[in-house]
Short mmCIF file of C-alpha atoms in Angstrom, two decimals:
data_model
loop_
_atom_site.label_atom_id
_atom_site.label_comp_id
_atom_site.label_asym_id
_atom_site.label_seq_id
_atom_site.Cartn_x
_atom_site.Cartn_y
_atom_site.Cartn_z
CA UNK A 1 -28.77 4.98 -33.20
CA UNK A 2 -25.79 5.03 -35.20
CA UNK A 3 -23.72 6.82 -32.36
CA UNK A 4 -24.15 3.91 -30.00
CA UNK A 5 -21.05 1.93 -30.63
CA UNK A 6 -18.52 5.07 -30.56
CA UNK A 7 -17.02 6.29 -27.51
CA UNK A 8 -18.92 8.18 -24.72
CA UNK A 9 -17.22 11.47 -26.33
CA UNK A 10 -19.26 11.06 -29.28
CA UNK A 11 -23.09 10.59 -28.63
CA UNK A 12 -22.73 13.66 -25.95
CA UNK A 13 -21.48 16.20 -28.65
CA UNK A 14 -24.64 15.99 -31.21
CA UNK A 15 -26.84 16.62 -27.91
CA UNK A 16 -24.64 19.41 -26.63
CA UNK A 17 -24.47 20.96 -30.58
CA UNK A 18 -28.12 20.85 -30.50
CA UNK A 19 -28.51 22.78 -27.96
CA UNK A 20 -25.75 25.02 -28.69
CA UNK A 21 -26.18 26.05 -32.21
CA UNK A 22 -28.39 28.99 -32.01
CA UNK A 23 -25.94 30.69 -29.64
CA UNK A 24 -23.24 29.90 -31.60
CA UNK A 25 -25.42 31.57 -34.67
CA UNK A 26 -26.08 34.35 -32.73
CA UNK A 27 -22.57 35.25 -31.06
CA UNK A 28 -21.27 36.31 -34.62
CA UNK A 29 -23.96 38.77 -34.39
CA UNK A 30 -23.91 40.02 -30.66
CA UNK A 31 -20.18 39.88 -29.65
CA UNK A 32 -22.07 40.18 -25.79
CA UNK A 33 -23.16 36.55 -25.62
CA UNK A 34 -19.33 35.45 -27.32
CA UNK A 35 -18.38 33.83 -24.46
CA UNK A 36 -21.65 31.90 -23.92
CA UNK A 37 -21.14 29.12 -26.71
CA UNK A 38 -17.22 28.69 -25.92
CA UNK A 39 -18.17 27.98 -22.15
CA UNK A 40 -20.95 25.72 -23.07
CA UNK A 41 -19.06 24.11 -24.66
CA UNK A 42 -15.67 24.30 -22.95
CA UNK A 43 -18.42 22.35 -20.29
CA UNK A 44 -19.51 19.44 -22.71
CA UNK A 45 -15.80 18.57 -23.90
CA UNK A 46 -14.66 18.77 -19.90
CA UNK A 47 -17.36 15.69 -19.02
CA UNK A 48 -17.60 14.30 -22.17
CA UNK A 49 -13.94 14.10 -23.84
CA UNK A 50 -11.80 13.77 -20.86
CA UNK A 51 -8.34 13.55 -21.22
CA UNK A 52 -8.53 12.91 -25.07
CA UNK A 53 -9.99 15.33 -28.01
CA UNK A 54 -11.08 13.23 -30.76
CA UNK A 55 -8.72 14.17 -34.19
CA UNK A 56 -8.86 13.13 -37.65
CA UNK A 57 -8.59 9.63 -39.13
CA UNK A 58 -5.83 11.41 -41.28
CA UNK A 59 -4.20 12.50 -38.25
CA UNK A 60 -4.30 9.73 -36.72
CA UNK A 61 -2.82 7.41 -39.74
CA UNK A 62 0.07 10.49 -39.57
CA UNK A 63 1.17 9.96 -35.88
CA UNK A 64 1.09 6.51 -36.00
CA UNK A 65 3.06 6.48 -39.45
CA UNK A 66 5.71 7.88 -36.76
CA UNK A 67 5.46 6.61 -33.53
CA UNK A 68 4.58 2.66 -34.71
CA UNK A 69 8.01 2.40 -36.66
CA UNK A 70 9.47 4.06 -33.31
CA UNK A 71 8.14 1.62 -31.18
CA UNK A 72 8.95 -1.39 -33.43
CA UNK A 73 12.71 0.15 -33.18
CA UNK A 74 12.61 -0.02 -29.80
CA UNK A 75 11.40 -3.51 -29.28
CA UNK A 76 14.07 -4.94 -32.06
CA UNK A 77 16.31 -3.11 -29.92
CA UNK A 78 15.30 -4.37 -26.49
CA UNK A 79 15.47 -7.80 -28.38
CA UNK A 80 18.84 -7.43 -29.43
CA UNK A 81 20.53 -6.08 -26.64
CA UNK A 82 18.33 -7.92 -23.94
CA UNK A 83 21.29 -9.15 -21.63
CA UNK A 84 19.69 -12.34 -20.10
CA UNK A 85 20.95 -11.36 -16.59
CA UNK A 86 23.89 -9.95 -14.88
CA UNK A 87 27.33 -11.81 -15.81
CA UNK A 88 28.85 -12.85 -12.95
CA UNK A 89 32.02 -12.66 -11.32
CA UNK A 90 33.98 -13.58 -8.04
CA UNK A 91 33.24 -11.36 -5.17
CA UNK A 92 35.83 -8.49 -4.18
CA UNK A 93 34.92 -8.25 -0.59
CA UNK A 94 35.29 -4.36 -1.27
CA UNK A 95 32.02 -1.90 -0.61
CA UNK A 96 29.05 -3.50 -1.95
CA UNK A 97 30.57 -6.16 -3.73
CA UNK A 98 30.43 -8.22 -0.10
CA UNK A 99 28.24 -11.16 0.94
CA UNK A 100 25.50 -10.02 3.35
CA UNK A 101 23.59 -11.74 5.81
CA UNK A 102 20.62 -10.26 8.35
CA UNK A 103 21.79 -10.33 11.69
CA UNK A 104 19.86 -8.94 15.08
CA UNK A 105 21.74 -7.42 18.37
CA UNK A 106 20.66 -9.38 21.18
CA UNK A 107 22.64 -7.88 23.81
CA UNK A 108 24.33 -4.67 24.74
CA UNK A 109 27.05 -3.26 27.34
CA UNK A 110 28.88 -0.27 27.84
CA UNK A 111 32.70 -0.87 28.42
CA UNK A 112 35.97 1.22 28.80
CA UNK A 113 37.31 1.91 25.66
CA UNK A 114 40.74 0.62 27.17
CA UNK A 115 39.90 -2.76 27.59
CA UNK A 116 38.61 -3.26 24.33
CA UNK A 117 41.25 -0.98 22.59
CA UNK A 118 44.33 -2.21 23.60
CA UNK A 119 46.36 -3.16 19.96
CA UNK A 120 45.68 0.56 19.51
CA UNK A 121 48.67 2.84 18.44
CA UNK A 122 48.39 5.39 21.96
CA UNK A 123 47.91 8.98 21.37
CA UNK A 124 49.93 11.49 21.02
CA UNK A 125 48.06 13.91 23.48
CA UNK A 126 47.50 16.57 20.06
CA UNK A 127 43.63 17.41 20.39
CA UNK A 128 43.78 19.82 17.23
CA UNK A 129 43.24 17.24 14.82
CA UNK A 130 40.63 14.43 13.94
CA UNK A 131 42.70 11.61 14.34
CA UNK A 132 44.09 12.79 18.02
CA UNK A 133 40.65 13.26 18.98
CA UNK A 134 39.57 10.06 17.30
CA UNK A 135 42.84 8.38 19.13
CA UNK A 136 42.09 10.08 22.62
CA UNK A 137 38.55 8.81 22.80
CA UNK A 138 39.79 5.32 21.74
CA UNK A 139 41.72 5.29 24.68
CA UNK A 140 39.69 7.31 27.16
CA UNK A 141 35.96 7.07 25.95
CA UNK A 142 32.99 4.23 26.59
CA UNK A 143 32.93 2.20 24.03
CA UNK A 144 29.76 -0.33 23.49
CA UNK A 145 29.75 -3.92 22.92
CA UNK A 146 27.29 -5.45 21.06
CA UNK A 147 26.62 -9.30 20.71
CA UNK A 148 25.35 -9.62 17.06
CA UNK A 149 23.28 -13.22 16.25
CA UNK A 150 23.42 -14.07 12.44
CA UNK A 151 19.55 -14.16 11.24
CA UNK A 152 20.25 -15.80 7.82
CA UNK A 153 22.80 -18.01 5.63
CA UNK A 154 24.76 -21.10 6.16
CA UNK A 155 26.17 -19.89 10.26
CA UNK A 156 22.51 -18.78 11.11
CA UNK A 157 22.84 -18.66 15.29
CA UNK A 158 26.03 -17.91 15.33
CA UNK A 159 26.99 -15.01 17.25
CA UNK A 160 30.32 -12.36 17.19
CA UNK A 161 31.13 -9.29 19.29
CA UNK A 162 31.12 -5.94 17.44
CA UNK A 163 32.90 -2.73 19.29
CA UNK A 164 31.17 0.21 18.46
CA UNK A 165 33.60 3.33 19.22
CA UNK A 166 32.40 6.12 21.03
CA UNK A 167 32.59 9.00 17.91
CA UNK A 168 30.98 5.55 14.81
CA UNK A 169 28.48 7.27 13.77
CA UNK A 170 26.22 4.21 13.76
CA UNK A 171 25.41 3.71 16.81
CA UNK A 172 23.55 0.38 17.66
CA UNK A 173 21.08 -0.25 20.18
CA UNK A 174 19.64 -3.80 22.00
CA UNK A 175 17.26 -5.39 19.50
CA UNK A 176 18.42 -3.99 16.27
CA UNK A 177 18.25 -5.60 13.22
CA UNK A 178 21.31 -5.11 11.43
CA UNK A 179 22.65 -5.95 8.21
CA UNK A 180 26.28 -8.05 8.17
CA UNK A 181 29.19 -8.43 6.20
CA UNK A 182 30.73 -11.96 5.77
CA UNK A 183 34.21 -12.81 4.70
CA UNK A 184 34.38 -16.67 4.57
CA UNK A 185 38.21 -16.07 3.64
CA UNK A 186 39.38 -14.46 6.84
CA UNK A 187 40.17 -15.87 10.71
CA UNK A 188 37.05 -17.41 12.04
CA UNK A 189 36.56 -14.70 14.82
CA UNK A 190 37.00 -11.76 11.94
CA UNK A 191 34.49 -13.33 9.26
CA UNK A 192 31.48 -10.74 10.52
CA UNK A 193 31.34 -7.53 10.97
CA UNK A 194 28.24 -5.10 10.77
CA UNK A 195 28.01 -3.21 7.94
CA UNK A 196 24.51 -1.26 8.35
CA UNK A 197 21.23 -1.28 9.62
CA UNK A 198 18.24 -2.97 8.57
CA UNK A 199 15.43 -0.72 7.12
CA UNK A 200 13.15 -2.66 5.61
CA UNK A 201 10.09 -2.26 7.69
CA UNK A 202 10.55 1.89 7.55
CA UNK A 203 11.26 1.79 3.60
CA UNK A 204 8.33 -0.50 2.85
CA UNK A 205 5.75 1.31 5.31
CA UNK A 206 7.00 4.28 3.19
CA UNK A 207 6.26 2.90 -0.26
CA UNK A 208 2.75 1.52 1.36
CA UNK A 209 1.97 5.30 2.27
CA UNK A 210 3.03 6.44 -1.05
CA UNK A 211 1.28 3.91 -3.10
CA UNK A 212 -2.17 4.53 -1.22
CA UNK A 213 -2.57 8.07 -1.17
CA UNK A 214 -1.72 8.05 -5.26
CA UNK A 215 -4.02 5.70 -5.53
CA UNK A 216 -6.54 7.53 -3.15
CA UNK A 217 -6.04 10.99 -5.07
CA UNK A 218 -5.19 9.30 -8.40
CA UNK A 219 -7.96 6.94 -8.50
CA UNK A 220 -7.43 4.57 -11.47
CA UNK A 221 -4.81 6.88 -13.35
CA UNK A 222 -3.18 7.12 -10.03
CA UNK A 223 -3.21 2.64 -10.34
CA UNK A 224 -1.96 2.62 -13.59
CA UNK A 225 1.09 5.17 -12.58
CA UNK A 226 2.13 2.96 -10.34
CA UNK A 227 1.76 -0.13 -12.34
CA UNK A 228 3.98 1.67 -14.76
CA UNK A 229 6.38 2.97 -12.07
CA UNK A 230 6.99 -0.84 -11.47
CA UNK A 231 7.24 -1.39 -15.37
CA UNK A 232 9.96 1.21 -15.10
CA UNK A 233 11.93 -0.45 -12.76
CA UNK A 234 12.15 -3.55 -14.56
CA UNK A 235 13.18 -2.40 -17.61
CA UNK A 236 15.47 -0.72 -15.90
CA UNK A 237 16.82 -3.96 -13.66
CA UNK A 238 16.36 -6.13 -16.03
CA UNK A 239 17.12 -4.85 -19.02
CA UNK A 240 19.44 -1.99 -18.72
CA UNK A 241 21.82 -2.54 -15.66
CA UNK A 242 22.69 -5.85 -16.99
CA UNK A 243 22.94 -4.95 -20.43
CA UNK A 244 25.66 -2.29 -19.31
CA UNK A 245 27.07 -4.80 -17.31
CA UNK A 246 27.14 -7.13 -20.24
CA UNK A 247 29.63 -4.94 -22.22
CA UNK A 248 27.07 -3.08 -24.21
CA UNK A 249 27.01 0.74 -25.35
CA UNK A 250 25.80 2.35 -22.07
CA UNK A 251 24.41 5.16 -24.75
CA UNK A 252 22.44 2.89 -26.85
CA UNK A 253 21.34 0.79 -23.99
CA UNK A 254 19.78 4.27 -22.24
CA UNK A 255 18.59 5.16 -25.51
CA UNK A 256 16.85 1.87 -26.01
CA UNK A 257 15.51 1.30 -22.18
CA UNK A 258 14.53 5.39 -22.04
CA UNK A 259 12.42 5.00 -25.07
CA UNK A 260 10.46 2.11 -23.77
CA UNK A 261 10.03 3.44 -20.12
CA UNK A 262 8.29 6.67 -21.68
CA UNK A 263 6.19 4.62 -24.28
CA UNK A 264 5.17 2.28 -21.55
CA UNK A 265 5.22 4.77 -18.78
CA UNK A 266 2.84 7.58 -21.01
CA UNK A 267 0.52 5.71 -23.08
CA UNK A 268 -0.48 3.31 -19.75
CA UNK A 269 -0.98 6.19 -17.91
CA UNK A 270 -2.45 8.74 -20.29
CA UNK A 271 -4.16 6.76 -22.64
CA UNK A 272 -3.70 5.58 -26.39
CA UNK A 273 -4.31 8.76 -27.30
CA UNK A 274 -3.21 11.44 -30.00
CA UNK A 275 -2.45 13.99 -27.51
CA UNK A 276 -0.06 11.62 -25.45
CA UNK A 277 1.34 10.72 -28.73
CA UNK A 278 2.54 14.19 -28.97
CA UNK A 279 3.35 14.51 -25.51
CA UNK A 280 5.79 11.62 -26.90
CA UNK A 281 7.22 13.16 -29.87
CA UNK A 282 7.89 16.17 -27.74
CA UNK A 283 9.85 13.71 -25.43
CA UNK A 284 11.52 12.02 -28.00
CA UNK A 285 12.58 15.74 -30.14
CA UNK A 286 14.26 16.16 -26.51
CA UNK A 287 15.71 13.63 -25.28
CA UNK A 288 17.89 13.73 -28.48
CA UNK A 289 18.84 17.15 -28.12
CA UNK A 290 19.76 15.88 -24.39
CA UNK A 291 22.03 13.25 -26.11
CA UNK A 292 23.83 15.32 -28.35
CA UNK A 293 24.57 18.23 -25.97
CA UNK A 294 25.50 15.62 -23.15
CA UNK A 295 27.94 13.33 -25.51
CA UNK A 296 29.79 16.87 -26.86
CA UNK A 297 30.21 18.67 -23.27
CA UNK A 298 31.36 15.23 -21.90
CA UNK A 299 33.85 14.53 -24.57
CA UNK A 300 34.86 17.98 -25.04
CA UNK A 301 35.05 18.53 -20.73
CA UNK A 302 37.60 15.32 -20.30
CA UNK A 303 34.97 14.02 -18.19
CA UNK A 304 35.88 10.14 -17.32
CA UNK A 305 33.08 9.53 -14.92
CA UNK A 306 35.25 7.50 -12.71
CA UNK A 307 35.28 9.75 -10.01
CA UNK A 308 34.31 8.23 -6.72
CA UNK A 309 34.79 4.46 -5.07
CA UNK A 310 31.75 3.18 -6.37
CA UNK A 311 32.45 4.32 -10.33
CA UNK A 312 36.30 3.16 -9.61
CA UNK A 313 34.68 -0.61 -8.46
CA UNK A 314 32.71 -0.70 -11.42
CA UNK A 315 35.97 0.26 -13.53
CA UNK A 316 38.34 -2.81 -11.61
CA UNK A 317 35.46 -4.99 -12.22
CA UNK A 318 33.90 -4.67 -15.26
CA UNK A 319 37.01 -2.87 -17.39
CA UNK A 320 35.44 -2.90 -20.53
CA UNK A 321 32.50 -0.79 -19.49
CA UNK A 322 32.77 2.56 -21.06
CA UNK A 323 32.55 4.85 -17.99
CA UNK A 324 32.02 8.51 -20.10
CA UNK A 325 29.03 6.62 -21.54
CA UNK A 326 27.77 5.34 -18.47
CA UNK A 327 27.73 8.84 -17.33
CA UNK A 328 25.74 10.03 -20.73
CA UNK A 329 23.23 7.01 -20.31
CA UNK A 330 22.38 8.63 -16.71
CA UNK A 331 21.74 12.00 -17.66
CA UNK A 332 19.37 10.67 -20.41
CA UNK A 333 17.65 8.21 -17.69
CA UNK A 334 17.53 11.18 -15.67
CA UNK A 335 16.07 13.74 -17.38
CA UNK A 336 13.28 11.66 -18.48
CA UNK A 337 11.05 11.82 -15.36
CA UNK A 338 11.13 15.89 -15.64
CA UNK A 339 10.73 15.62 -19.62
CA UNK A 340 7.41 13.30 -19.46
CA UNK A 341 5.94 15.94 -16.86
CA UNK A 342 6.92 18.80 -19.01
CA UNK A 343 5.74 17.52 -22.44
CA UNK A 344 2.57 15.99 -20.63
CA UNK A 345 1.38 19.96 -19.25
CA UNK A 346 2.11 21.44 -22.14
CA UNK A 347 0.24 19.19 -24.68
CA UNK A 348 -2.83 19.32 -22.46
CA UNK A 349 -2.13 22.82 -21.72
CA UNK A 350 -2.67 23.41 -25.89
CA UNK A 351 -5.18 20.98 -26.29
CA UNK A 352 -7.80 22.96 -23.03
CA UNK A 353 -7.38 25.87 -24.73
CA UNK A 354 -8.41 24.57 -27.89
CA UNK A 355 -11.39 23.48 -26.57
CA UNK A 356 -12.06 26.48 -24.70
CA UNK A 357 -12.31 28.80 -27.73
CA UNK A 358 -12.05 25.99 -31.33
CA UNK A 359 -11.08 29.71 -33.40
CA UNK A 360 -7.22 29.83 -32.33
CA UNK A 361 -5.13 28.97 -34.85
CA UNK A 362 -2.08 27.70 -34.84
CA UNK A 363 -0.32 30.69 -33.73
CA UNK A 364 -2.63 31.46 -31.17
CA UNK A 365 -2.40 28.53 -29.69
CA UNK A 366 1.68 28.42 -29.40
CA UNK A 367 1.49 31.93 -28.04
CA UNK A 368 -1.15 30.81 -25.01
CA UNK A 369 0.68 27.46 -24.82
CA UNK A 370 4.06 29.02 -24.49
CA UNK A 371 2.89 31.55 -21.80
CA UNK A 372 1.79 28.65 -19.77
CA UNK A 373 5.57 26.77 -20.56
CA UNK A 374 7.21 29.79 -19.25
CA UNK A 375 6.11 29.44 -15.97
CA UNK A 376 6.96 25.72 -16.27
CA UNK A 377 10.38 26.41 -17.36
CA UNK A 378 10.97 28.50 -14.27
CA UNK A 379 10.23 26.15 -11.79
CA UNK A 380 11.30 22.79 -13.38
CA UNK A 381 14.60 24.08 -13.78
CA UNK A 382 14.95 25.30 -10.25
CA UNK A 383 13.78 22.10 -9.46
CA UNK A 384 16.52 20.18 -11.20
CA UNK A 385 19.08 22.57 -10.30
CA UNK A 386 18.24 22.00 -6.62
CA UNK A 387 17.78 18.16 -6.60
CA UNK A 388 21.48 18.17 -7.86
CA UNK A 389 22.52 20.72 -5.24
CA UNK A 390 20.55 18.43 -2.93
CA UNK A 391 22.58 15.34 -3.64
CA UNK A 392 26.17 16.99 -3.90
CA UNK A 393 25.52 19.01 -0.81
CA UNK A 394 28.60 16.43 0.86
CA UNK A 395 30.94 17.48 -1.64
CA UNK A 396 29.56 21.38 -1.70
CA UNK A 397 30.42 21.53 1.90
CA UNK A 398 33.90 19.58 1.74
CA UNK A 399 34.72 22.44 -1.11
CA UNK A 400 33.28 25.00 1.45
CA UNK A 401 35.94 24.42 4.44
CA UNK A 402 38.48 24.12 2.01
CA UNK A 403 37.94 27.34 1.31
CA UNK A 404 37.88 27.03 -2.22
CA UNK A 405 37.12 29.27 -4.88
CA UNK A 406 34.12 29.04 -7.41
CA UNK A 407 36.23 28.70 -10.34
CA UNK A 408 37.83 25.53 -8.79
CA UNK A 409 35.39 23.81 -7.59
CA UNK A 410 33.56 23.87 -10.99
CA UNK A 411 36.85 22.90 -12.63
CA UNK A 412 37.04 20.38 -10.35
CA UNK A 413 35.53 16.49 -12.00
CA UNK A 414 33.32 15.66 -9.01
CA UNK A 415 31.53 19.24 -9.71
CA UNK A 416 31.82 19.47 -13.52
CA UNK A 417 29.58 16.50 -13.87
CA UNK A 418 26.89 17.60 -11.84
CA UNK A 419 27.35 20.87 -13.52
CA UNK A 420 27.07 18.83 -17.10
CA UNK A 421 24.58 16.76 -16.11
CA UNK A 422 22.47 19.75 -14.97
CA UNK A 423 23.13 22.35 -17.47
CA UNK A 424 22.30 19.53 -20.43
CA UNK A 425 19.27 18.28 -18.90
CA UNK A 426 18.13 21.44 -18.34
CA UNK A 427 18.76 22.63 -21.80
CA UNK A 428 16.72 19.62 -22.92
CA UNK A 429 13.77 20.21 -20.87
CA UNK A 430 13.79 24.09 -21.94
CA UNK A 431 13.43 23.29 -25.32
CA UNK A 432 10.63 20.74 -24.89
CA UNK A 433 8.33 23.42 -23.97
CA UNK A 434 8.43 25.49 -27.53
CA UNK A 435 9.18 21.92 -29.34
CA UNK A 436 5.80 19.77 -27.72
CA UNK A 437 4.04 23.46 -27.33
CA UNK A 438 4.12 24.09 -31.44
CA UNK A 439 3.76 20.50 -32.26
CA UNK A 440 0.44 20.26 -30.17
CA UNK A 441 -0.43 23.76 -32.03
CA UNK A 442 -0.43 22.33 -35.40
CA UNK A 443 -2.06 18.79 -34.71
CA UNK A 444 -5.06 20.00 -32.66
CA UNK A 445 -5.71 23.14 -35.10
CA UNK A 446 -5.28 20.77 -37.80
CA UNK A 447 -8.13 19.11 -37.07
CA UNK A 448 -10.34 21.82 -36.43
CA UNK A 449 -12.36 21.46 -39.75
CA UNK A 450 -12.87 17.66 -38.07
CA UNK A 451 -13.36 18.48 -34.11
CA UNK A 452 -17.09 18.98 -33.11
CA UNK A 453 -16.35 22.36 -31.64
CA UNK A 454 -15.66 23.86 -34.96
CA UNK A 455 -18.52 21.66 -37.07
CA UNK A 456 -21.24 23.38 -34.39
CA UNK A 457 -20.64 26.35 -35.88
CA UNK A 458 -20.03 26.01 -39.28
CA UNK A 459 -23.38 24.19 -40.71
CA UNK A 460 -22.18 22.82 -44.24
CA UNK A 461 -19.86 20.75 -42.29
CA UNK A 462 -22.62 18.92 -40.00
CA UNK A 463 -23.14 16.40 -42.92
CA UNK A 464 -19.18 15.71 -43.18
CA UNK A 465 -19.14 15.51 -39.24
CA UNK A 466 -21.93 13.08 -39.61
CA UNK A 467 -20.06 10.85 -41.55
CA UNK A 468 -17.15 10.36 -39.21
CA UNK A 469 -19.56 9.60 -36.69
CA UNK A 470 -19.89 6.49 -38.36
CA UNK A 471 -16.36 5.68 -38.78
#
């Protein structure tokens, strides 16, 4: 009963082996029955292995020789760097940097835009542009007026008149819950205005419908994603924002906080395994490629990454931040998502076939591997190419009634860095495939000699195999 204290993968092999070996002994001789012992025991591995193929002591010792001092260099870097919270700083009053309060609109009426518009500059009658439109239905429109009650803070009860012009578009309706702006600095009567609405109940009912059906289709590696998609976001708001913030290098802070999110985020979710430790190396290989590429095209493109409000609020204040690194540290944050799902695919991807016929080499097993990354390639980078489109579509369209040409609104900064930021993480994730593809290739045939696939049909081997049984 030696096999009793090893792993469910083990005591299932000797039994399927058994069973096994005299088609294995008789394929060599009629190529007709061939695919008979490779589907048995494609079968056995699918129930009995999982996720994981079993490799080599040796192999093991190797990986870990290179992922453990990886890991220790990321934890004596999260160590160093870790910012003990955000710095602080007195408030601007400017875009988000305002004090907010929850505030509900108990009641509602619709009133002549005259009455409530009269301070208004009057119009100059010219309906061809936005502002004489905007002017004209200042002035001639039905405006709304809306009794806001502040929900929270030190004036909770207290209630102020917003005037919501006929072309805002937010328009607010009886019963809202809104979100509110405060400004203890100004006149008493201009200290709240509404700033947005209140989403909370949609957003979380969202994130309740997302978390159960992974869970219901995931089952427990569906729980564990999520656990680690909450792991990610710490490490990301608690480590890496404020770190930024703090005055460290945006570059080695991404570095540092990417690393961990994929160790934490692959081995929680994929197991301690030696096929999601090369699903890691493959990560790794690329996300330095991703750095390299992105910190030469950004230096060698000008590009500042101070290019909108929010970037230039940042800038006024937190000075010392190094923008052009700030923009590096988010392509390598965002890149990673794509890169674990790539390097993930592929290193299973090597590691099926394996088990579906143990006699491809090396080679073999690229060239299958890298047939299945092609198609990966294809659509991943579509993918990433149109999530970018997705979020610049404002600006795309802005470009578009201008009138534009291509070659300028490439040139221009807004565009370059989406064009950067695309191009580099989408030269990172190409290479992953051949990188994780040939790296999976040469660990998994390397242990062939080792693997109970190849030991069923190779009998001088059965008493070595026996032996790591034991270990």
């Amino acid at each position: 009963m030696t096999s009793s204290p090893q792993p469910p993968t083990e005591p299932t092999d000797p039994a399927g082996h058994a069973g096994h070996s005299s088609h294995a002994d008789h394929a060599h001789a009629d190529p007709g029955h061939s695919p008979a012992a490779p589907s048995g025991h494609s079968h056995g591995h699918a129930h009995s292995h999982g996720p994981a193929a079993p490799v080599s002591k040796h192999l093991r010792k190797v990986i870990a020789a290179v992922l453990i001092p990886f890991a220790t260099a990321v934890v004596i870097g999260m160590v160093v760097l870790w910012p003990g919270g955000a710095p602080g700083h007195e408030r601007t009053g400017v875009g988000f940097d305002r004090q907010t309060q929850q505030g509900t609109v108990v009641a509602l009426q619709h009133v002549d835009c005259k009455s409530v518009n009269a301070a208004q500059v009057p119009p100059t009658g010219d309906a061809s542009t936005p502002e004489g439109r905007e002017a004209i239905a200042a002035q001639n429109g039905e405006c709304k007026k809306a009794t806001v009650k502040v929900g929270s803070g030190p004036d909770k009860g207290r209630e102020f008149i917003e005037i919501i012009q006929p072309g805002a578009p937010r328009q607010l309706t009886d019963g809202q819950d809104v979100v509110v702006a405060y400004a203890p600095d100004a006149p008493r009567d201009l200290q709240y205005s509404v700033i947005d609405v209140n989403r909370k109940l949609p957003m979380a009912l969202l994130a309740g419908i997302f978390a159960l059906s992974v869970v219901i289709v995931g089952r427990m590696r569906g729980l564990f994603a999520l656990i680690a998609l909450v792991v990610s976001f710490a490490v990301l708001t608690l480590f890496i924002l404020p770190a930024i913030l703090q005055g460290s290098n945006p570059l080695v802070v991404a570095v540092v906080g990417a690393s961990a999110i994929m160790l934490i985020a692959l081995y929680m979710c994929h197991g301690l395994t030696a096929r999601t430790s090369v699903a890691v190396l493959g990560t790794i290989i690329s996300l330095l490629l991703i750095g390299l590429l992105g910190s030469l095209f950004i230096d060698w493109a000008f590009l500042s990454g101070n290019t909108d409000d929010n970037t230039g609020l940042i800038h006024g204040l937190y000075p010392n931040i190094d923008m052009s690194g700030l923009l590096l540290a988010g392509v390598i944050i965002g890149s990673l998502g794509v890169l674990d799902d790539v390097t993930v695919t592929q290193t299973s991807a090597v590691w099926e076939l394996h088990q579906a016929d143990p006699s491809m080499g090396p080679r073999g097993l690229y060239r299958a591997g890298i047939r299945i990354g092609r198609d990966h390639i294809a659509s991943v980078v579509n993918t990433l190419v149109l999530a970018y489109a997705g979020a610049a579509l404002p600006l795309l369209l802005l470009f578009s009634i201008a009138n534009s040409s291509m070659g300028s609104v490439a040139n221009s900064e807004l565009v370059a860095e989406e064009i950067v930021r695309t191009l580099v993480g989408s030269i990172g994730l190409v290479a992953s495939v051949p990188v994780t593809t040939a790296l999976a290739a040469l660990v998994v045939s390397a242990d062939r000699a080792e693997s109970p696939a190849a030991t069923a049909a190779s009998g001088p081997l059965r008493g070595g195999r026996g032996r790591r049984r034991k270990r």
